[in-house]
Short mmCIF file of C-alpha atoms in Angstrom, two decimals:
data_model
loop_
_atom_site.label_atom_id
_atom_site.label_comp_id
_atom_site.label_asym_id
_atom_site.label_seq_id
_atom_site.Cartn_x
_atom_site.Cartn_y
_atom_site.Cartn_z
CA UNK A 1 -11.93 3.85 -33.40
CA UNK A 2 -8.09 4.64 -33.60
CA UNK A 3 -5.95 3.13 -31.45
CA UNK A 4 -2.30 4.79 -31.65
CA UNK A 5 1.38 3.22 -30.94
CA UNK A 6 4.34 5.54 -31.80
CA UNK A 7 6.76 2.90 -31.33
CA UNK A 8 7.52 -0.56 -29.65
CA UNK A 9 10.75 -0.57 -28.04
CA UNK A 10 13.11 -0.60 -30.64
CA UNK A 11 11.57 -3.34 -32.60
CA UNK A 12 11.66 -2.75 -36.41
CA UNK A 13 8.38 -3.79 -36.90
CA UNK A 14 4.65 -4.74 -34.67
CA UNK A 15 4.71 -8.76 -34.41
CA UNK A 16 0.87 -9.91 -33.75
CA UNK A 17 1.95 -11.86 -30.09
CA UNK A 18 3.04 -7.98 -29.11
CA UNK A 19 0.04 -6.22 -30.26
CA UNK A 20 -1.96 -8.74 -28.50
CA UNK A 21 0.02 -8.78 -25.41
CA UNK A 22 -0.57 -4.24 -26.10
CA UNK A 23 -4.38 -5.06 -26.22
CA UNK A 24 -4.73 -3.94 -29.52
CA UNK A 25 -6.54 -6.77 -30.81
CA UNK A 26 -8.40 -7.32 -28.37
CA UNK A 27 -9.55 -3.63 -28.91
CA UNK A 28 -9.98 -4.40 -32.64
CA UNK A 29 -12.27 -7.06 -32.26
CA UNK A 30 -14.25 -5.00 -29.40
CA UNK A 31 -14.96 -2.21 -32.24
CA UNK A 32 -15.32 -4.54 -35.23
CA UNK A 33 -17.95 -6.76 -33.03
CA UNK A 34 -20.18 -3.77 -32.89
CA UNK A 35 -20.17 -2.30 -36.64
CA UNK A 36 -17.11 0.05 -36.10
CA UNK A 37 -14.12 -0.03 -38.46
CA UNK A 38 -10.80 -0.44 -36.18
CA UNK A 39 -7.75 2.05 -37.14
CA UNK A 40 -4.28 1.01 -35.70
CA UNK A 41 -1.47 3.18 -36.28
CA UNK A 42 2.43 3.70 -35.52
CA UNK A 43 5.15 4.86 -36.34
CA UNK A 44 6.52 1.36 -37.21
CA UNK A 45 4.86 -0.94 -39.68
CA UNK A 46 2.50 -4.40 -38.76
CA UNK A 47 3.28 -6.11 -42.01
CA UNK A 48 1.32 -8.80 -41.40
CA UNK A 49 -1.34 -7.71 -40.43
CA UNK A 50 -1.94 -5.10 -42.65
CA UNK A 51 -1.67 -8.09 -45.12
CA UNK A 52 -4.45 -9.89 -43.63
CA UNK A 53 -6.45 -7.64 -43.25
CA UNK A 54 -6.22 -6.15 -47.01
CA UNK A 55 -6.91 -9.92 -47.93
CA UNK A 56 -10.00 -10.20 -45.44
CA UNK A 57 -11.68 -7.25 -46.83
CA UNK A 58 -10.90 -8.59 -50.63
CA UNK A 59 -12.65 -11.84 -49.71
CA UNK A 60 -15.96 -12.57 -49.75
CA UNK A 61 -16.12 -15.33 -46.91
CA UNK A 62 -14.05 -17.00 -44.42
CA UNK A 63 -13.20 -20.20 -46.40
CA UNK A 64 -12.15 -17.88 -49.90
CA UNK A 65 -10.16 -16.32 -47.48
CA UNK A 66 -8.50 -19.29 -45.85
CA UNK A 67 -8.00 -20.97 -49.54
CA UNK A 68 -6.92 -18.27 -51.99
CA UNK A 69 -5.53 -15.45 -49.43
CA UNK A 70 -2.91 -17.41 -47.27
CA UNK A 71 0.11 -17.47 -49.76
CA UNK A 72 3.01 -17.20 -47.88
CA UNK A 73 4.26 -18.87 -44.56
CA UNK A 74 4.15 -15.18 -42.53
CA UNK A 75 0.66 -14.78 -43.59
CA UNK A 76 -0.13 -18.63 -42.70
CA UNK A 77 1.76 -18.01 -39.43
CA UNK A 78 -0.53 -14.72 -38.51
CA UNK A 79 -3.86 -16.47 -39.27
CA UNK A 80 -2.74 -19.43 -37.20
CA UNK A 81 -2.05 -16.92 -34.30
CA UNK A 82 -4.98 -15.04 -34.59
CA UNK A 83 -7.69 -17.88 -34.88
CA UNK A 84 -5.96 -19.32 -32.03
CA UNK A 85 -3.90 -17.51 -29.08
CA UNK A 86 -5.79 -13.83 -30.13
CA UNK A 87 -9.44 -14.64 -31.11
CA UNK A 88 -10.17 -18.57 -30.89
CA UNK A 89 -11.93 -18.88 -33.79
CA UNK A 90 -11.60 -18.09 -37.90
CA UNK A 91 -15.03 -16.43 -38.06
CA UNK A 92 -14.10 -14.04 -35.40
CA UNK A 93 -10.53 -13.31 -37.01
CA UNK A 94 -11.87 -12.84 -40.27
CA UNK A 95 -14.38 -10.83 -39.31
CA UNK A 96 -12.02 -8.67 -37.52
CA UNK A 97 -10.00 -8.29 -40.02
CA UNK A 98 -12.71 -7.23 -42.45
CA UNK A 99 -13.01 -3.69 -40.06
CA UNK A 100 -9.15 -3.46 -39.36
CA UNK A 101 -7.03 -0.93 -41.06
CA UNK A 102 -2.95 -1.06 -39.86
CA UNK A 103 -1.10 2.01 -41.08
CA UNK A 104 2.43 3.07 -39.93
CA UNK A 105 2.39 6.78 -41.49
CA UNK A 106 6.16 8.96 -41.08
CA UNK A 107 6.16 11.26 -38.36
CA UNK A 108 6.67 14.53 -40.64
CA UNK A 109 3.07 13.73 -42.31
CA UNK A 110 1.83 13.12 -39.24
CA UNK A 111 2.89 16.59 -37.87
CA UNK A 112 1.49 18.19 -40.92
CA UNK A 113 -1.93 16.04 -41.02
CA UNK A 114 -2.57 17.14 -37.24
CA UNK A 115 -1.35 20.95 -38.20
CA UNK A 116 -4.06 20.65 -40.96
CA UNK A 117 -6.73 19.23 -38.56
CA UNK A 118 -6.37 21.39 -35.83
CA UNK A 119 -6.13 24.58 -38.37
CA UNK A 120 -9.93 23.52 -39.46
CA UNK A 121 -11.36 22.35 -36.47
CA UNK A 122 -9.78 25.16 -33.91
CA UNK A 123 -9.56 28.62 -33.59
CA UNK A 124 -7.30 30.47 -31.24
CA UNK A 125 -3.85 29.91 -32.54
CA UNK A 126 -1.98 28.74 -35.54
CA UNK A 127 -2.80 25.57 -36.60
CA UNK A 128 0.63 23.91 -35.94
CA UNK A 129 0.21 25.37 -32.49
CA UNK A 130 -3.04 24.40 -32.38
CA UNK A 131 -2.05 20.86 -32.74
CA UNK A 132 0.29 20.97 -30.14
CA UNK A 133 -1.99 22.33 -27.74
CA UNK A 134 -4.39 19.63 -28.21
CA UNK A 135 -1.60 16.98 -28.17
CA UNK A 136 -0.23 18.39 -24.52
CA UNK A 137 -3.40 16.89 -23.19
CA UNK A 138 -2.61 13.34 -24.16
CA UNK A 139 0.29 12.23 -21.63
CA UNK A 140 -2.61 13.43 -18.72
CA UNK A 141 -5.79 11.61 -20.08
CA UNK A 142 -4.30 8.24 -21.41
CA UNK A 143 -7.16 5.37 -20.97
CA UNK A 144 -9.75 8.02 -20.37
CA UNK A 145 -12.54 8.76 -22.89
CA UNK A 146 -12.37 12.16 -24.36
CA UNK A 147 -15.78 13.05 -25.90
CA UNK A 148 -16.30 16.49 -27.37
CA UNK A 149 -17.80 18.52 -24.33
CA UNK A 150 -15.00 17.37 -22.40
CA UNK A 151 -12.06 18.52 -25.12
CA UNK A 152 -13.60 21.89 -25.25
CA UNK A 153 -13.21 22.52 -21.54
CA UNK A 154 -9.97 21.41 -21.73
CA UNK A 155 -8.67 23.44 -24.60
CA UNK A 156 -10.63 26.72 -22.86
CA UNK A 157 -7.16 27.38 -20.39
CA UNK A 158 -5.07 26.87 -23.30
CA UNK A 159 -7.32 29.68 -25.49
CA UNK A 160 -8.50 27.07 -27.85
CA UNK A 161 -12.02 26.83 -28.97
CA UNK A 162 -13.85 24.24 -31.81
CA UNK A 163 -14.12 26.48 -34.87
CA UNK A 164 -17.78 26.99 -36.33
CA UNK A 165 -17.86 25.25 -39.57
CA UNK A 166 -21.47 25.73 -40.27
CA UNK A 167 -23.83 28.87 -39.15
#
């Protein structure tokens, strides 16, 4: 699951207390509860919790975690906030943690990574356009599930179609 921000405001950088407030970890621990791996992603950096969850995944428990991983007061700060106000409990934080990934890519690879996609997995235009196409249908379906059959009868008006990659 991928949950995207492009930005907060003009705030520098994703504090945990705002992406909690944004539902995003709530979200995170939804996913990571059921197997998934959890993808958050802006256009500004979560420091923090990037760092925790880099250290989660490197550790092999909770309590190696807690002991070896927890070097520096922001990280100390984070953990404190998560196992309390954001998930009640260090199992459940860790264990969220282990299935997070927090990137905070620059907009001009972004634009080229979608170009890319939408050039492989559509036909009907150029892929840049492509991408833009598909992205015009955001700002109408926020909050609303988007499975496959449904994206293909949406792209139809715009002359869009999935590309065959096999047979």
């Amino acid at each position: 699951m991928h949950q995207v921000k492009r930005q907060h405001g003009t705030a520098s950088e994703w504090k945990l207390s705002d992406l909690n407030a944004n539902g995003v970890l709530a979200a995170a621990r939804e996913h990571s509860s059921r197997g998934r791996r959890f993808w958050f992603i802006s256009t500004i950096p979560s420091v923090v919790l990037s760092q925790l969850a880099d250290a989660a995944r490197r550790s092999p428990d909770v309590g190696s975690f807690v002991e070896h991983m927890l070097g520096s007061e922001p990280l100390r700060a984070g953990w404190d906030y998560l196992t309390g106000s954001a998930y009640g409990s260090p199992e459940v934080a860790w264990r969220t943690l282990q299935r997070l990934e927090a990137l905070w890519p620059d907009e001009r690879d972004l634009t080229h990574m979608n170009a890319a996609l939408a050039g492989l997995l559509l036909e009907g235009a150029a892929p840049p356009l492509a991408a833009v196409g598909l992205g015009s249908l955001v700002p109408d379906h926020l909050r609303v599930p988007l499975d496959a059959a449904r994206l293909v009868e949406l792209l139809e008006p715009l002359g869009l179609r999935p590309r065959r990659l096999l047979g």
